[in-house]
Short mmCIF file of C-alpha atoms and ligand atoms in Angstrom, two decimals:
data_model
loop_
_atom_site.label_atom_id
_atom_site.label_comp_id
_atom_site.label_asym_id
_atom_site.label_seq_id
_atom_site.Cartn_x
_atom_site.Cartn_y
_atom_site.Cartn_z
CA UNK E 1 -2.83 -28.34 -11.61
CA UNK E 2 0.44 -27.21 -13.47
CA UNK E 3 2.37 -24.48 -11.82
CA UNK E 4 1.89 -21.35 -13.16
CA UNK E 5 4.58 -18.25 -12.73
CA UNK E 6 3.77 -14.78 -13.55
CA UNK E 7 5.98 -11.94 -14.25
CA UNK E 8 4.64 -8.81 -12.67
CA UNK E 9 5.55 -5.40 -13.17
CA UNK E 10 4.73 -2.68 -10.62
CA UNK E 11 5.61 1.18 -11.36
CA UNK E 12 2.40 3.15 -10.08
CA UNK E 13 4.90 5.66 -7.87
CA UNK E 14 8.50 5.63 -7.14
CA UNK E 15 9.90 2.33 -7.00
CA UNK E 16 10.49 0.02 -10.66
CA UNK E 17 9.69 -3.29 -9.16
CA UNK E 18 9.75 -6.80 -11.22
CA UNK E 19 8.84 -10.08 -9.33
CA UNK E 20 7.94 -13.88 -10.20
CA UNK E 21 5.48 -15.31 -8.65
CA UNK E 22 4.73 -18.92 -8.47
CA UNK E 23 1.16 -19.69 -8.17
CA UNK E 24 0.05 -16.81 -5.66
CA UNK E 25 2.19 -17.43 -2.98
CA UNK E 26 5.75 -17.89 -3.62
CA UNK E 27 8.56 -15.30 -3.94
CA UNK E 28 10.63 -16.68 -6.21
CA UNK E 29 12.68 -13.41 -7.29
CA UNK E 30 12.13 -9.36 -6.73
CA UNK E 31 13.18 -6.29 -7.67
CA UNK E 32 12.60 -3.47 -6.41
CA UNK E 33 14.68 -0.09 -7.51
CA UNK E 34 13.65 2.45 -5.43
CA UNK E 35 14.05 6.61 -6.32
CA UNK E 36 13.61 7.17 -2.97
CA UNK E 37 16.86 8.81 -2.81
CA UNK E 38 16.23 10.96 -6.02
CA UNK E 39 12.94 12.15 -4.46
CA UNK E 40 14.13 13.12 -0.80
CA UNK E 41 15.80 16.01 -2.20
CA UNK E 42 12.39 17.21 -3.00
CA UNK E 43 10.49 16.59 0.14
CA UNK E 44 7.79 14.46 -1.90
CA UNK E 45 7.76 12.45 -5.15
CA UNK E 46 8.05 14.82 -8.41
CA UNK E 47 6.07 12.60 -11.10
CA UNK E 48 7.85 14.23 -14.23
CA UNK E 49 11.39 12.47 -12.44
CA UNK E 50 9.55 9.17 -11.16
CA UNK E 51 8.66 7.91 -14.23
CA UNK E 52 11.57 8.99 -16.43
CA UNK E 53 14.09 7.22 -14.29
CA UNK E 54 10.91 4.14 -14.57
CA UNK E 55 11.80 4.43 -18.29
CA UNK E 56 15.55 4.35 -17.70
CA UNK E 57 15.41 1.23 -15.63
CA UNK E 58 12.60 -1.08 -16.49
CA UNK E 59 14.26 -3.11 -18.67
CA UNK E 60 17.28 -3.88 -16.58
CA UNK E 61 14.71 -4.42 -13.55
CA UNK E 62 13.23 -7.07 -15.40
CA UNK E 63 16.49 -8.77 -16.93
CA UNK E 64 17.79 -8.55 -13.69
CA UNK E 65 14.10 -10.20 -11.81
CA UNK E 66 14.58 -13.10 -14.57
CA UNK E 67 18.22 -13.45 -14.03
CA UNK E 68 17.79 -13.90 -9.90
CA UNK E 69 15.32 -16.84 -10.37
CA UNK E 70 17.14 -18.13 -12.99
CA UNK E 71 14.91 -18.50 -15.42
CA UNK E 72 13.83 -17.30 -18.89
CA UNK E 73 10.98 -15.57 -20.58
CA UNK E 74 9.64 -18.67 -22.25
CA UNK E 75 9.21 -20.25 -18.23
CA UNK E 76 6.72 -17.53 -17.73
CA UNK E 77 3.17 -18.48 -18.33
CA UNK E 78 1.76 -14.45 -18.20
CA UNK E 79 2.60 -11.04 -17.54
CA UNK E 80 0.95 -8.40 -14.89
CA UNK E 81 0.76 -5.26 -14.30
CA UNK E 82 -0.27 -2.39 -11.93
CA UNK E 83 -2.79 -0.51 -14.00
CA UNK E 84 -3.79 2.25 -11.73
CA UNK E 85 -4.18 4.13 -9.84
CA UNK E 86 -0.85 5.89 -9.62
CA UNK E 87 0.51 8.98 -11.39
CA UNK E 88 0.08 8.53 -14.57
CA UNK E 89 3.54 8.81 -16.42
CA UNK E 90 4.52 6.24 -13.87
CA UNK E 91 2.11 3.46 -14.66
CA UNK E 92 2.44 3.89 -18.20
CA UNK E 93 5.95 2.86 -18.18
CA UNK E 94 4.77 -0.19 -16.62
CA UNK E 95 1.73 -1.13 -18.86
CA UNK E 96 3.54 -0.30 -21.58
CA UNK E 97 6.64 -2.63 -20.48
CA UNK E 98 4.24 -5.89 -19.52
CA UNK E 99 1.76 -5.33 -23.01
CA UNK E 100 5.00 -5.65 -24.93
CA UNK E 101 6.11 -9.04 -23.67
CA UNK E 102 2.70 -10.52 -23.02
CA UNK E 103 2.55 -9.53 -27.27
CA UNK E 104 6.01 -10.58 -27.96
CA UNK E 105 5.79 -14.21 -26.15
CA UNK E 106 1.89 -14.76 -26.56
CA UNK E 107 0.79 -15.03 -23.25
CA UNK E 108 -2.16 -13.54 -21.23
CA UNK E 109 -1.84 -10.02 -19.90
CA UNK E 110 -3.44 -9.69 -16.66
CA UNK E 111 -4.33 -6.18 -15.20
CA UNK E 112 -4.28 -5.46 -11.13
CA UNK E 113 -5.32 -2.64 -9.56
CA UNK E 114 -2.59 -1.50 -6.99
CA UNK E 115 -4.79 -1.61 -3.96
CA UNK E 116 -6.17 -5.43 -4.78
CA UNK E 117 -2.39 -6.01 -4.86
CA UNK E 118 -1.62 -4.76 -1.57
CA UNK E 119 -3.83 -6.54 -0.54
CA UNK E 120 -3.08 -9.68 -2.09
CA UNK E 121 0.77 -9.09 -0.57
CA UNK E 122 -1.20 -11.09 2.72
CA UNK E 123 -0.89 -14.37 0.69
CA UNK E 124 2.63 -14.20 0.22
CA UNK E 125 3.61 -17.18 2.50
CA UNK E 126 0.61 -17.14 4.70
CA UNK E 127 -3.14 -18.05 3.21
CA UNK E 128 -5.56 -15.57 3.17
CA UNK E 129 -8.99 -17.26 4.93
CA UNK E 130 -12.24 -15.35 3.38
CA UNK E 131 -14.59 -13.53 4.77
CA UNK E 132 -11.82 -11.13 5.95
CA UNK E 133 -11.75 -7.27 6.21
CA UNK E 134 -8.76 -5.63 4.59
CA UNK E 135 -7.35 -2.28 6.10
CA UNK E 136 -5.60 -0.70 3.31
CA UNK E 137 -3.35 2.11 4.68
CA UNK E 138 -0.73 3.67 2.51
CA UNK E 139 0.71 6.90 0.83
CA UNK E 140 -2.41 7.34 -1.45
CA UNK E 141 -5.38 5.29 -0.15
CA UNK E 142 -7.03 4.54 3.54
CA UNK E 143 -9.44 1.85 3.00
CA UNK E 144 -11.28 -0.89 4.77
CA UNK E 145 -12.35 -3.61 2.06
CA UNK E 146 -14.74 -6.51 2.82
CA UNK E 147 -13.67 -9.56 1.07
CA UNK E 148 -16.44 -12.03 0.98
CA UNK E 149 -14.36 -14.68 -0.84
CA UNK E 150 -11.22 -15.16 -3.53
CA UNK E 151 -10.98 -11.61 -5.25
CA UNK E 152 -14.79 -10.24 -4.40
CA UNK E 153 -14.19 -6.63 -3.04
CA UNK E 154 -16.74 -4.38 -1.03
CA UNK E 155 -15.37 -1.29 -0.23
CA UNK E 156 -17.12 0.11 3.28
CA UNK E 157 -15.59 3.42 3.15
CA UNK E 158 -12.09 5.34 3.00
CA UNK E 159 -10.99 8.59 3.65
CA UNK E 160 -12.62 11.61 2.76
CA UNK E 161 -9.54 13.78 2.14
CA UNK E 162 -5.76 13.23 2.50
CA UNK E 163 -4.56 9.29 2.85
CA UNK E 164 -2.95 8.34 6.34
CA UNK E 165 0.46 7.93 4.98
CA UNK E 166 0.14 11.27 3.16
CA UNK E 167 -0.83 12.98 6.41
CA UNK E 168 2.57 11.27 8.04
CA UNK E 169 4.41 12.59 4.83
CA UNK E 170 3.29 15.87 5.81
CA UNK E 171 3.09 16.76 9.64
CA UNK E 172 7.00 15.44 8.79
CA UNK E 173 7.74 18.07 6.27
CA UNK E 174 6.04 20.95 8.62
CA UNK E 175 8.46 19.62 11.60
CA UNK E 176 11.23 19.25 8.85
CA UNK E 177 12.21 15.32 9.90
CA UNK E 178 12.44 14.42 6.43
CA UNK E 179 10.71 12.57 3.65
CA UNK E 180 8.49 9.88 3.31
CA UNK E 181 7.63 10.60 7.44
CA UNK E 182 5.71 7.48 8.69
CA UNK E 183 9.10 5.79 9.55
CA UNK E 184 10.35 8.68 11.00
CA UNK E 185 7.17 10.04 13.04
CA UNK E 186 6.52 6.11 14.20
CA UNK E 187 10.24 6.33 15.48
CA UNK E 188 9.48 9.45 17.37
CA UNK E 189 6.25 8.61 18.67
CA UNK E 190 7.59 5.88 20.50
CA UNK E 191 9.78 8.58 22.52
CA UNK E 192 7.39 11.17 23.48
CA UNK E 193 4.63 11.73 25.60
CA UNK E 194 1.07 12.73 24.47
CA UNK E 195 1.49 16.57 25.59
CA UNK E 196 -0.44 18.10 22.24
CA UNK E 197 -4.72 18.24 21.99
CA UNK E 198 -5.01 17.52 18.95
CA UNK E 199 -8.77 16.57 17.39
CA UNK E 200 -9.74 13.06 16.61
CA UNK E 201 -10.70 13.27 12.78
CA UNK E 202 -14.22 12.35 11.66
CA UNK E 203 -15.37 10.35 15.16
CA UNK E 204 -18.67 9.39 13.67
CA UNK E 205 -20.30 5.95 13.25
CA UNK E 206 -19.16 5.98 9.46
CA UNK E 207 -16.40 3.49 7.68
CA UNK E 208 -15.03 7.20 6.59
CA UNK E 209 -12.05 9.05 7.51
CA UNK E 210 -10.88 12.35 7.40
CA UNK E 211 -7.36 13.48 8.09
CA UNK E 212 -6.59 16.74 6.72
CA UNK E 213 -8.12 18.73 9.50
CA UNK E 214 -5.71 16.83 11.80
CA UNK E 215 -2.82 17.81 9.45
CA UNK E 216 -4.26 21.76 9.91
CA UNK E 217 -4.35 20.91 13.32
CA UNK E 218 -0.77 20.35 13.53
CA UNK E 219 0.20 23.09 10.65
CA UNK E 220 -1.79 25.95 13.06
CA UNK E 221 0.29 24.63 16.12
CA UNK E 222 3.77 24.63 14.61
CA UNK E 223 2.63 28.24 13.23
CA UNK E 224 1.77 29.02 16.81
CA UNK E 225 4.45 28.03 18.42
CA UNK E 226 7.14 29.71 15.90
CA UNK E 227 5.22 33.12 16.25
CA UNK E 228 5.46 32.65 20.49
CA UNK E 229 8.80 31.73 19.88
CA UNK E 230 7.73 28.28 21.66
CA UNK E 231 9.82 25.35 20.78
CA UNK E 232 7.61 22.67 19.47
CA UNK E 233 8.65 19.44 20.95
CA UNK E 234 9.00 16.83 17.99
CA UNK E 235 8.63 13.89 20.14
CA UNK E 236 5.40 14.95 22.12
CA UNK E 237 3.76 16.19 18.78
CA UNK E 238 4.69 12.86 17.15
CA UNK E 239 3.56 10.91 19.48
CA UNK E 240 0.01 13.40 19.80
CA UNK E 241 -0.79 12.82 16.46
CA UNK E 242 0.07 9.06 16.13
CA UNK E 243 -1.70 8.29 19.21
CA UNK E 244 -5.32 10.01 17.19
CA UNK E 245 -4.36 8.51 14.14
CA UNK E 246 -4.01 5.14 15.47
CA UNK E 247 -7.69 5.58 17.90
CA UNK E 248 -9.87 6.19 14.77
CA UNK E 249 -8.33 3.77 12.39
CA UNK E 250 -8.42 1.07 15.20
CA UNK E 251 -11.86 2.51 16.33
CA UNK E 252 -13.46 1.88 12.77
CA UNK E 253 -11.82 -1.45 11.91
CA UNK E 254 -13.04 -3.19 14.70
CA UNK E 255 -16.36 -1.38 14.04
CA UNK E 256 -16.51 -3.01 10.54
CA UNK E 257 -15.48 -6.05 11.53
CA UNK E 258 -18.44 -6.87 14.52
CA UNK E 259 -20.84 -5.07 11.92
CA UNK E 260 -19.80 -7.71 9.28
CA UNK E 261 -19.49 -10.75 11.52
CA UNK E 262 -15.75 -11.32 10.38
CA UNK E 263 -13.06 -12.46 12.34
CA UNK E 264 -10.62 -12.33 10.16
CA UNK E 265 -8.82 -9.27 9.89
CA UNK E 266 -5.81 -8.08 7.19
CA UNK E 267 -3.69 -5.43 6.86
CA UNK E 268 -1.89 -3.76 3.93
CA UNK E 269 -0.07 -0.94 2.11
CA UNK E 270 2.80 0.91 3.58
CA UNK E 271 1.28 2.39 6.82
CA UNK E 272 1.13 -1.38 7.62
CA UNK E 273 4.43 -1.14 8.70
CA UNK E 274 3.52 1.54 11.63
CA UNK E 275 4.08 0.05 15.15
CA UNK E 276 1.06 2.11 16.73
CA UNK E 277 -1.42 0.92 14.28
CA UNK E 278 -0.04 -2.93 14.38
CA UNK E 279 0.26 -3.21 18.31
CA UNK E 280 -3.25 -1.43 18.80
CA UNK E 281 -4.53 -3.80 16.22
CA UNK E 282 -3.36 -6.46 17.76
CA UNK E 283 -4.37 -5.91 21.25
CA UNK E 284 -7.85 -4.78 20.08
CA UNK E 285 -8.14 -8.14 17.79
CA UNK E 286 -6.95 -10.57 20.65
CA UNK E 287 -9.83 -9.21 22.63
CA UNK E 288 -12.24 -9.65 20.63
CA UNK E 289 -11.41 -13.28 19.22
CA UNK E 290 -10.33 -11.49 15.82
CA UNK E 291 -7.21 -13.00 13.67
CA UNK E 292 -5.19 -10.31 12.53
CA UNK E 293 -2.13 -11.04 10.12
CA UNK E 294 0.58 -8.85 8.17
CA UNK E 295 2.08 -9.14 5.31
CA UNK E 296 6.23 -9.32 5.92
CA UNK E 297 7.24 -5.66 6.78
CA UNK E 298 9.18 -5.93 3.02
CA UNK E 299 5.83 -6.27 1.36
CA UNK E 300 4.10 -3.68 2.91
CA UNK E 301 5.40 -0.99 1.05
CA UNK E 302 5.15 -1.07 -2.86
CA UNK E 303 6.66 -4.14 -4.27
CA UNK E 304 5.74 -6.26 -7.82
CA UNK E 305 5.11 -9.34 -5.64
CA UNK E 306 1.96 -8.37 -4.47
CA UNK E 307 1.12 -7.69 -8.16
CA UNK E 308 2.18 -11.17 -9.22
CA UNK E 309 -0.12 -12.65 -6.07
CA UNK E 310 -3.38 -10.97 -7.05
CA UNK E 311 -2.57 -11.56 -10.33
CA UNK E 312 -3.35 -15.13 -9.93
CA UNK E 313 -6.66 -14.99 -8.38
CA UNK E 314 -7.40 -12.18 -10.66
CA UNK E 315 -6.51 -14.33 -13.68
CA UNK E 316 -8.36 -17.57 -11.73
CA UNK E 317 -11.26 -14.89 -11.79
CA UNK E 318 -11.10 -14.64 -15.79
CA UNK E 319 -9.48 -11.20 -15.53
CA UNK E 320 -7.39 -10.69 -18.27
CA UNK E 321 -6.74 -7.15 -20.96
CA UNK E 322 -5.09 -6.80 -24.36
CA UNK E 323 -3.20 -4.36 -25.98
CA UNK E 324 -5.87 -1.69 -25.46
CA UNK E 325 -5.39 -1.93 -21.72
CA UNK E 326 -4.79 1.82 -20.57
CA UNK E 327 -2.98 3.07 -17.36
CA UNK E 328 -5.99 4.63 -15.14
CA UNK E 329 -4.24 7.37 -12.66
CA UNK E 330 -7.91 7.16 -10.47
CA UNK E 331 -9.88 4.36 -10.58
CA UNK E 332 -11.76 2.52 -7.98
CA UNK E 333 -11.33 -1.18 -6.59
CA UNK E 334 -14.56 -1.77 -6.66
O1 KG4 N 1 2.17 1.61 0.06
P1 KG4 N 1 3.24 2.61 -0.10
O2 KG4 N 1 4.65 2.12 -0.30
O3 KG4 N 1 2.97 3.55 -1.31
C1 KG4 N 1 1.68 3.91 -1.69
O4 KG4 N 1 1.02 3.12 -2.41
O5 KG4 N 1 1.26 4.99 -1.24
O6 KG4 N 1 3.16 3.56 1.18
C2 KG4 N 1 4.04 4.61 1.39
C3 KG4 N 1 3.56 5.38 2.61
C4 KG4 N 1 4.32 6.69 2.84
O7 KG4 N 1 3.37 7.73 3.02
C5 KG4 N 1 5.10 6.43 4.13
O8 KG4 N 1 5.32 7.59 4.89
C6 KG4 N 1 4.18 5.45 4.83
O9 KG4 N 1 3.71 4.59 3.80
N1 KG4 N 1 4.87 4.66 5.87
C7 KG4 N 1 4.56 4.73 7.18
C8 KG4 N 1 5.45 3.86 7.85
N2 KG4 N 1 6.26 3.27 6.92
C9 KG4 N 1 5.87 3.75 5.70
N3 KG4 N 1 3.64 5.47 7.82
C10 KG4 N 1 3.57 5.35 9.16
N4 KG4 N 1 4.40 4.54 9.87
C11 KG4 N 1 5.34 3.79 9.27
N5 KG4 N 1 6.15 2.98 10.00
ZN1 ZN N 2 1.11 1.32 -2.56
#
């Protein structure tokens, strides 16, 4: 079969990213501009700035994706896109961008939805082996995804309330390290002791999970300890809280995959990155005779390469949009 090479386009948050991808699997040039620095100042992303500065640098994103593999628009055989979710103002700079060239050099448009494509960023130099379950942890989602073959998704269950990596974003802003947290808190966990109590979110036979109560949990004790005129140590409370988070998210994967029979495990989305959750994984997976893999720590966190992977098997699948394709700020995978 000929090669094929998509252009993707990912803007669903803060980064403008532009990759091609060569038939699922194969880098051949990124982007990525991230605001990260833009958004710091804030303590969070502010949606009104992400996707103006989107707007501002799409274009060159993508001149400059095209010029790093050395190639031109007529080499590409179709465009993708993250179509949600995302905030909205955000995506639309995106969908907008990709409907435009698939219109102007008559080739297929292919929609992804952001979470298939973090998932998808597993195939990136490895080959994902089906059936697999996929732990999607990141900024906005915590997921676990049964895939019973090439782009079939059953979602088990995901979390009730606030996403892991948001709940990292913000036990970091109520012990002011800094913004985004999860690098920051994984960095500290690994130099404190488990000193705080701190409750073990939704510990229930269900695929579910629940972490705002464990972000109370931490608000009320920071609260506490400024009123005793206690000094909270950052360390101990980072490692307290990475130490639960990590239990239940292992706890539940390995539930889901003895329930489904599947020894194949993968992981995906920013929180990927964390060294709790990998090294639990890990040791958890070995003992049980499960194969866990990771996507390259650059791919965990938003990037148009996954879009470009899934975009394949999505197109492979017959998914493919026209001009009427819409941005969706909340829709499902499944
Ligand atoms: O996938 P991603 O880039 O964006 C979303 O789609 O949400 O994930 C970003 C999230 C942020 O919440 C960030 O704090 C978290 O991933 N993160 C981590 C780590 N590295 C990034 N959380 C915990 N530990 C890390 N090492
Ligand atoms: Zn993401």
């Amino acid at each position: 079969m000929k090669d094929m090479y998509i252009l993707a386009i990912e803007t669903s948050c803060d980064e403008t990213s532009c990759s091609i991808v060569k038939n699922g699997s194969i880098d051949v040039a990124t982007i990525i501009l991230s605001q990260i620095d833009i958004h710091t100042n804030f303590g969070g992303v502010v949606p009104e700035i992400a996707s103006r500065h989107h707007l501002k640098n799409i274009t060159m994103v993508i001149e400059g994706c095209l010029d790093k593999a050395k190639m031109k628009m007529d080499d590409i055989d179709a465009f993708a896109v993250t179509y949600g979710p995302g905030l909205i103002g955000s995506l639309l700079v995106g969908v907008e961008a990709a409907k435009t060239l698939a219109y102007i050099y008559k080739k297929p448009l292919i929609p992804v939805h952001h979470i298939a494509g973090h998932i998808y960023a597993n195939n990136i130099t490895k080959k994902m082996v089906y059936p697999l379950i996929a732990l999607v942890v990141s900024g906005g989602h915590t997921e676990l995804i049964y895939m019973k073959g090439e782009y079939e998704f059953e979602r088990l269950g995901g979390t009730l309330d606030d996403a892991v990596g948001e709940s990292y974003d913000k036990v970091a802003r109520v012990i002011g390290v800094g913004y985004p947290g999860g690098p920051v808190i994984d960095k500290m966990a690994k130099m404190g002791t488990h000193e705080y109590n701190l409750p073990i979110p939704l510990n229930d036979s269900s695929y579910n999970f629940s972490f705002s109560g464990l972000k109370s949990a931490v608000i009320n004790l920071s609260h506490n300890c400024n009123q005793r005129g206690i000094e909270l140590n950052k360390e101990n409370l980072a490692t307290s809280f990475q130490d639960v988070v990590v239990e239940t998210i292992v706890k539940k994967t390995i539930m889901a995959l003895k329930d489904k029979n599947v020894n194949h495990l993968i992981i995906a989305g920013g929180v990927a990155a964390n060294s709790g959750i990998r090294e639990e994984l890990k040791k958890e997976c070995e003992k049980n005779n499960i194969y866990c893999s990771y996507p390259d720590l650059k791919y965990c966190t938003d990037n148009a390469t996954m879009i470009g992977a899934a975009a394949y098997f999505a197109y492979k699948k017959g998914y493919t949009a026209n001009s009427y394709l819409n941005a969706n700020s909340n829709i499902d995978l499944v």
